[in-house]
Coordinates of C-alpha atoms in Angstrom, one line a residue:
M530 CA -20.8 6.4 30.0
E531 CA -21.3 10.2 30.0
S532 CA -23.4 10.0 33.2
G533 CA -20.8 7.9 34.9
N534 CA -23.2 4.9 35.4
I535 CA -21.0 2.7 33.3
V536 CA -17.2 2.4 33.4
L537 CA -15.7 0.6 30.4
I538 CA -12.3 -0.9 30.6
G539 CA -11.1 -2.8 27.6
A540 CA -8.0 -4.2 26.0
T541 CA -7.4 -5.1 22.4
T542 CA -4.7 -6.1 20.0
E543 CA -6.4 -4.1 17.3
N544 CA -6.2 -0.4 16.5
P545 CA -9.2 1.2 18.2
S546 CA -9.6 3.7 15.3
F547 CA -10.6 0.7 13.2
E548 CA -12.5 -1.4 15.7
I549 CA -14.4 1.1 17.9
I550 CA -17.1 3.4 16.6
S551 CA -16.3 7.1 16.7
P552 CA -19.0 8.2 19.2
L553 CA -17.8 5.6 21.7
L554 CA -14.1 6.2 21.0
S555 CA -14.5 10.0 21.6
R556 CA -15.7 9.2 25.2
M557 CA -12.7 7.0 26.0
K558 CA -9.1 7.5 27.0
V559 CA -6.9 5.4 24.9
L560 CA -3.6 4.1 26.3
T561 CA -1.1 2.6 23.9
L562 CA 1.0 -0.4 25.1
K563 CA 4.4 -0.5 23.4
A564 CA 6.0 -3.7 22.2
L565 CA 8.2 -5.4 24.8
K566 CA 11.9 -5.3 24.4
K567 CA 13.9 -8.4 23.8
E568 CA 15.3 -8.4 27.3
D569 CA 11.8 -8.3 28.7
L570 CA 10.7 -11.3 26.6
V571 CA 13.7 -13.3 27.7
K572 CA 12.7 -12.8 31.3
I573 CA 9.1 -13.9 30.5
I574 CA 10.4 -17.0 28.7
R575 CA 12.7 -17.9 31.6
R576 CA 9.9 -17.4 34.1
A577 CA 7.7 -19.7 32.1
L578 CA 10.4 -22.4 32.0
N579 CA 11.0 -22.1 35.8
Q580 CA 7.4 -21.7 37.0
D581 CA 5.2 -23.6 34.6
R582 CA 4.6 -26.9 36.4
E583 CA 4.5 -29.1 33.3
L584 CA 7.6 -27.6 31.7
R585 CA 9.5 -27.8 35.0
E586 CA 8.6 -31.4 35.7
A587 CA 9.5 -32.4 32.1
L588 CA 13.0 -31.0 32.7
L589 CA 12.7 -29.0 29.4
K590 CA 16.1 -27.7 28.2
V591 CA 16.5 -24.5 26.2
D592 CA 19.9 -22.9 25.9
D593 CA 20.5 -19.1 26.1
E594 CA 21.0 -18.7 22.3
T595 CA 17.7 -20.4 21.5
I596 CA 15.9 -18.3 24.1
D597 CA 17.3 -15.1 22.6
E598 CA 16.2 -16.3 19.1
L599 CA 12.7 -17.1 20.4
A600 CA 12.5 -13.6 21.9
L601 CA 13.4 -12.1 18.6
L602 CA 10.9 -14.1 16.7
A603 CA 8.2 -13.0 19.1
N604 CA 8.7 -9.4 17.8
G605 CA 7.7 -7.7 21.1
D606 CA 4.7 -9.8 21.8
A607 CA 4.8 -11.9 25.0
R608 CA 1.7 -13.9 24.0
K609 CA 3.4 -14.9 20.8
A610 CA 6.6 -15.9 22.7
L611 CA 4.7 -18.1 25.1
N612 CA 2.6 -19.7 22.3
L613 CA 5.7 -20.4 20.3
L614 CA 7.4 -22.0 23.4
E615 CA 4.3 -24.2 23.9
V616 CA 4.4 -25.3 20.3
C617 CA 8.1 -26.2 20.6
Y618 CA 7.4 -28.2 23.8
K619 CA 4.6 -30.1 22.1
M620 CA 6.9 -31.0 19.2
V621 CA 9.7 -32.4 21.4
K622 CA 7.2 -34.1 23.6
K623 CA 5.7 -35.8 20.6
E624 CA 9.0 -37.1 19.5
N625 CA 9.6 -38.7 22.9
T626 CA 13.3 -39.2 22.4
G627 CA 14.3 -38.8 26.0
E628 CA 15.1 -35.5 27.7
P629 CA 13.2 -32.8 25.9
V630 CA 15.5 -30.2 24.3
I631 CA 14.4 -27.2 22.3
D632 CA 17.1 -26.2 19.8
H633 CA 17.4 -23.9 16.8
D634 CA 15.9 -26.4 14.4
I635 CA 12.9 -27.2 16.6
L636 CA 12.3 -23.5 17.1
R637 CA 12.4 -22.7 13.4
E638 CA 10.1 -25.6 12.5
A639 CA 7.6 -24.5 15.2
Y640 CA 7.8 -20.9 14.0
Q641 CA 6.9 -21.9 10.4
Q642 CA 3.9 -23.8 11.8
N643 CA 2.8 -21.1 14.2
I644 CA 3.8 -17.9 12.3
A645 CA 1.2 -15.3 13.2
V646 CA -0.2 -13.8 10.0
Y647 CA -0.8 -10.2 10.5
D648 CA -4.5 -9.0 10.6
K649 CA -5.4 -8.1 7.0
K650 CA -8.0 -5.7 8.2
G651 CA -6.1 -4.1 11.1
E652 CA -3.3 -1.6 11.6
M653 CA -0.4 -3.7 10.5
H654 CA -2.1 -4.3 7.1
Y655 CA -2.1 -0.6 6.5
D656 CA 1.2 0.1 8.1
L657 CA 3.0 -2.4 5.8
I658 CA 1.4 -1.3 2.6
S659 CA 2.2 2.3 3.6
A660 CA 5.9 1.3 4.2
L661 CA 6.1 -0.3 0.8
H662 CA 4.5 2.7 -0.9
K663 CA 6.8 5.2 0.8
S664 CA 9.9 3.1 0.1
M665 CA 9.1 2.9 -3.6
R666 CA 8.3 6.7 -3.6
G667 CA 11.7 7.3 -1.9
S668 CA 13.5 5.2 -4.6
D669 CA 14.8 2.6 -2.2
P670 CA 14.3 -0.8 -3.8
D671 CA 15.9 -2.7 -0.9
A672 CA 13.5 -1.4 1.7
A673 CA 10.6 -1.8 -0.7
L674 CA 11.5 -5.5 -1.3
Y675 CA 11.7 -6.1 2.5
W676 CA 8.2 -4.7 3.1
L677 CA 6.9 -6.6 0.0
A678 CA 8.3 -9.8 1.4
R679 CA 6.9 -9.1 4.9
M680 CA 3.5 -8.8 3.4
I681 CA 3.8 -11.9 1.2
E682 CA 5.2 -14.0 4.1
G683 CA 2.5 -12.7 6.4
G684 CA -0.2 -14.1 4.1
E685 CA -1.3 -10.8 2.4
D686 CA -3.3 -11.2 -0.8
P687 CA -0.8 -10.5 -3.6
L688 CA -3.6 -8.8 -5.7
F689 CA -4.0 -6.2 -2.9
I690 CA -0.3 -5.4 -3.3
L691 CA -0.5 -5.3 -7.1
R692 CA -3.5 -3.0 -6.9
R693 CA -1.4 -0.6 -4.9
M694 CA 1.5 -0.9 -7.4
V695 CA -0.9 0.0 -10.2
R696 CA -2.1 3.0 -8.2
F697 CA 1.6 4.0 -7.5
A698 CA 2.5 3.8 -11.1
S699 CA 0.0 6.6 -11.9
E700 CA 0.1 8.5 -8.6
D701 CA 3.9 8.7 -8.0
I702 CA 5.4 8.1 -11.4
G703 CA 2.8 9.1 -14.0
N704 CA 4.2 10.4 -17.2
A705 CA 7.8 10.5 -16.0
D706 CA 7.8 6.8 -17.1
P707 CA 4.5 5.8 -18.7
H708 CA 5.9 2.2 -19.0
A709 CA 5.5 1.8 -15.2
L710 CA 1.8 1.5 -15.5
S711 CA 2.1 -1.1 -18.2
L712 CA 4.5 -3.2 -16.2
A713 CA 2.3 -3.0 -13.1
M714 CA -0.6 -4.3 -15.1
A715 CA 1.6 -7.0 -16.8
A716 CA 2.7 -8.1 -13.3
T717 CA -0.9 -8.5 -12.3
E718 CA -1.7 -10.6 -15.3
A719 CA 1.5 -12.6 -14.8
F720 CA 0.7 -13.4 -11.2
R721 CA -2.8 -14.5 -12.1
F722 CA -1.4 -16.7 -14.9
I723 CA 1.5 -18.3 -12.9
G724 CA 0.2 -18.1 -9.3
P725 CA 2.4 -18.5 -6.2
P726 CA 5.2 -19.0 -5.4
E727 CA 6.8 -18.3 -8.8
G728 CA 4.4 -15.4 -9.4
Y729 CA 5.9 -13.5 -6.5
L730 CA 8.9 -12.7 -8.8
A731 CA 6.6 -10.6 -10.9
L732 CA 5.8 -8.5 -7.9
A733 CA 9.5 -8.3 -6.9
Q734 CA 10.5 -7.2 -10.4
T735 CA 7.8 -4.6 -10.5
C736 CA 8.6 -3.4 -7.0
I737 CA 12.3 -2.8 -8.0
Y738 CA 11.3 -1.1 -11.3
L739 CA 8.8 1.2 -9.7
S740 CA 11.3 2.1 -7.0
L741 CA 13.9 3.1 -9.6
C742 CA 11.7 5.0 -12.0
E743 CA 11.9 8.8 -12.1
K744 CA 9.1 10.1 -10.1
S745 CA 6.3 12.7 -10.8
N746 CA 3.0 13.4 -9.0
A747 CA 1.9 15.9 -11.8
V748 CA -0.9 13.6 -13.0
Y749 CA -2.2 13.2 -9.4
I750 CA -2.2 16.9 -8.8
A751 CA -3.7 17.7 -12.2
Y752 CA -6.6 15.3 -11.6
N753 CA -7.3 16.7 -8.1
L754 CA -7.4 20.2 -9.5
A755 CA -9.7 19.2 -12.3
S756 CA -12.0 17.2 -10.1
S757 CA -12.3 20.1 -7.6
D758 CA -13.5 22.4 -10.5
A759 CA -15.8 19.7 -11.8
R760 CA -17.5 19.5 -8.3
E761 CA -17.7 23.2 -7.8
L762 CA -18.5 24.2 -11.4
P763 CA -20.8 21.5 -12.8
E764 CA -23.3 23.7 -14.5
Y765 CA -21.4 24.9 -17.6
S766 CA -22.4 23.5 -21.0
V767 CA -20.2 21.9 -23.6
P768 CA -19.4 24.5 -26.2
L769 CA -21.4 23.9 -29.4
H770 CA -18.3 23.6 -31.7
I771 CA -17.0 20.5 -29.8
R772 CA -20.4 18.8 -29.4
N773 CA -21.2 15.6 -31.2
A774 CA -23.5 16.1 -34.2
P775 CA -24.8 12.7 -35.4
T776 CA -28.2 14.0 -36.7
K777 CA -29.3 16.7 -39.2
L778 CA -31.3 18.5 -36.5
M779 CA -28.2 18.7 -34.2
K780 CA -26.2 20.2 -37.1
E781 CA -28.9 22.7 -37.8
L782 CA -28.8 23.7 -34.1
G783 CA -25.1 24.4 -34.5
Y784 CA -23.6 21.3 -32.9
G785 CA -20.1 20.9 -34.3
H786 CA -20.2 24.1 -36.2
D787 CA -16.9 25.9 -36.7
Y788 CA -15.0 23.0 -35.2
L789 CA -11.4 23.1 -36.4
Y790 CA -10.0 19.6 -37.2
P791 CA -6.4 19.7 -35.8
H792 CA -5.1 17.1 -38.3
D793 CA -5.6 19.7 -41.1
Y794 CA -3.1 22.1 -39.6
K795 CA 0.6 22.2 -39.2
D796 CA 1.9 19.9 -36.4
G797 CA -1.7 18.9 -35.7
L798 CA -2.1 22.1 -33.7
V799 CA -4.6 24.9 -34.1
E800 CA -5.9 27.8 -31.9
Q801 CA -9.2 26.6 -30.5
E802 CA -11.1 26.8 -27.2
Y803 CA -12.1 23.5 -25.6
F804 CA -13.2 24.8 -22.2
P805 CA -16.6 26.3 -21.5
P806 CA -16.4 30.1 -22.1
E807 CA -17.0 30.8 -18.4
I808 CA -13.8 29.2 -17.3
T809 CA -11.3 29.7 -20.2
N810 CA -7.5 29.7 -19.6
K811 CA -7.6 27.0 -16.8
K812 CA -4.4 25.0 -16.3
Y813 CA -4.3 21.8 -14.3
Y814 CA -1.3 19.9 -15.7
F815 CA 2.2 21.1 -14.8
P816 CA 4.7 18.5 -16.0
K817 CA 7.8 17.8 -14.0
N818 CA 11.1 18.4 -15.7
R819 CA 12.3 14.8 -15.5
G820 CA 12.0 11.6 -17.4
Y821 CA 9.6 11.3 -20.3
E822 CA 7.5 14.0 -18.8
K823 CA 10.1 16.5 -19.6
R824 CA 9.5 15.9 -23.3
L825 CA 5.7 16.1 -22.8
G826 CA 6.3 19.5 -21.0
E827 CA 8.2 20.8 -23.9
F828 CA 5.4 19.8 -26.3
L829 CA 2.7 21.2 -23.9
E830 CA 4.5 24.6 -23.9
K831 CA 4.3 24.7 -27.7
V832 CA 0.6 23.7 -27.6
R833 CA -0.2 26.4 -25.1
K834 CA 1.6 29.1 -27.1
I835 CA -0.4 28.2 -30.2
A836 CA -3.6 28.1 -28.2
K837 CA -2.7 31.6 -26.8
K838 CA -3.1 30.2 -23.2
T839 CA 0.2 31.3 -21.9

């Protein structure tokens, strides 16, 4: 391709970022084809009715309202519109009740049979879960329910959705409402126990609850800060006073020596260093002033004062 000996022209319904290797993609020019408008699909459907030989000879009748509905169901995809028209025609042809007519009921029945399940490994898979996540983060339960239903009706694995909800409970709610994580895990168990379709209500309930929880990303930020230090500063040893000392030799070496047992002190708090001496006074967790985390923040402030880390 670089020398110009090969010219590659391709078309795909998938996102090239997922389906084409990076070295090849970097040498290509990608053109994005947008979804067709409803008016465009109506023209394509009418052209098929007028120009397709079999449909024309069969005197297939489709009123304007049904054509509009078919165009809407195709969701911008001409191929889907023509496939759905073909399924409808085969259904009325099979009934053999005289002049073939496609009406609302036939169209809906055909759509249920021919509904295109979105590609669970492609772009829509990630777009829809992203839409659900961001709707819950934005505290919009109605939008979140819509995206949840879109995925379920499209054939998505409910456990994939539940795994995202569990992640969301820690990442976007955290200690602002610790119950959120318990509910997400309970919904997972409930769905496994009940199964579809009744089990979908557990997902819907959790979706609404997570959407309306007070939000905090303090846990997410805290772990990222800590993990960054753990990667960059992995060489520091555990201080002797907080090491485990199960044997006599370890005790003689100073393991556990001078450890202060917090339960022996007022409020269970005592001034004591838990970091390696090389990186004392580190702070990762900064609680938000909302929900249950507000209470944790007040206690943490007290702890840090006693520990002389403020």
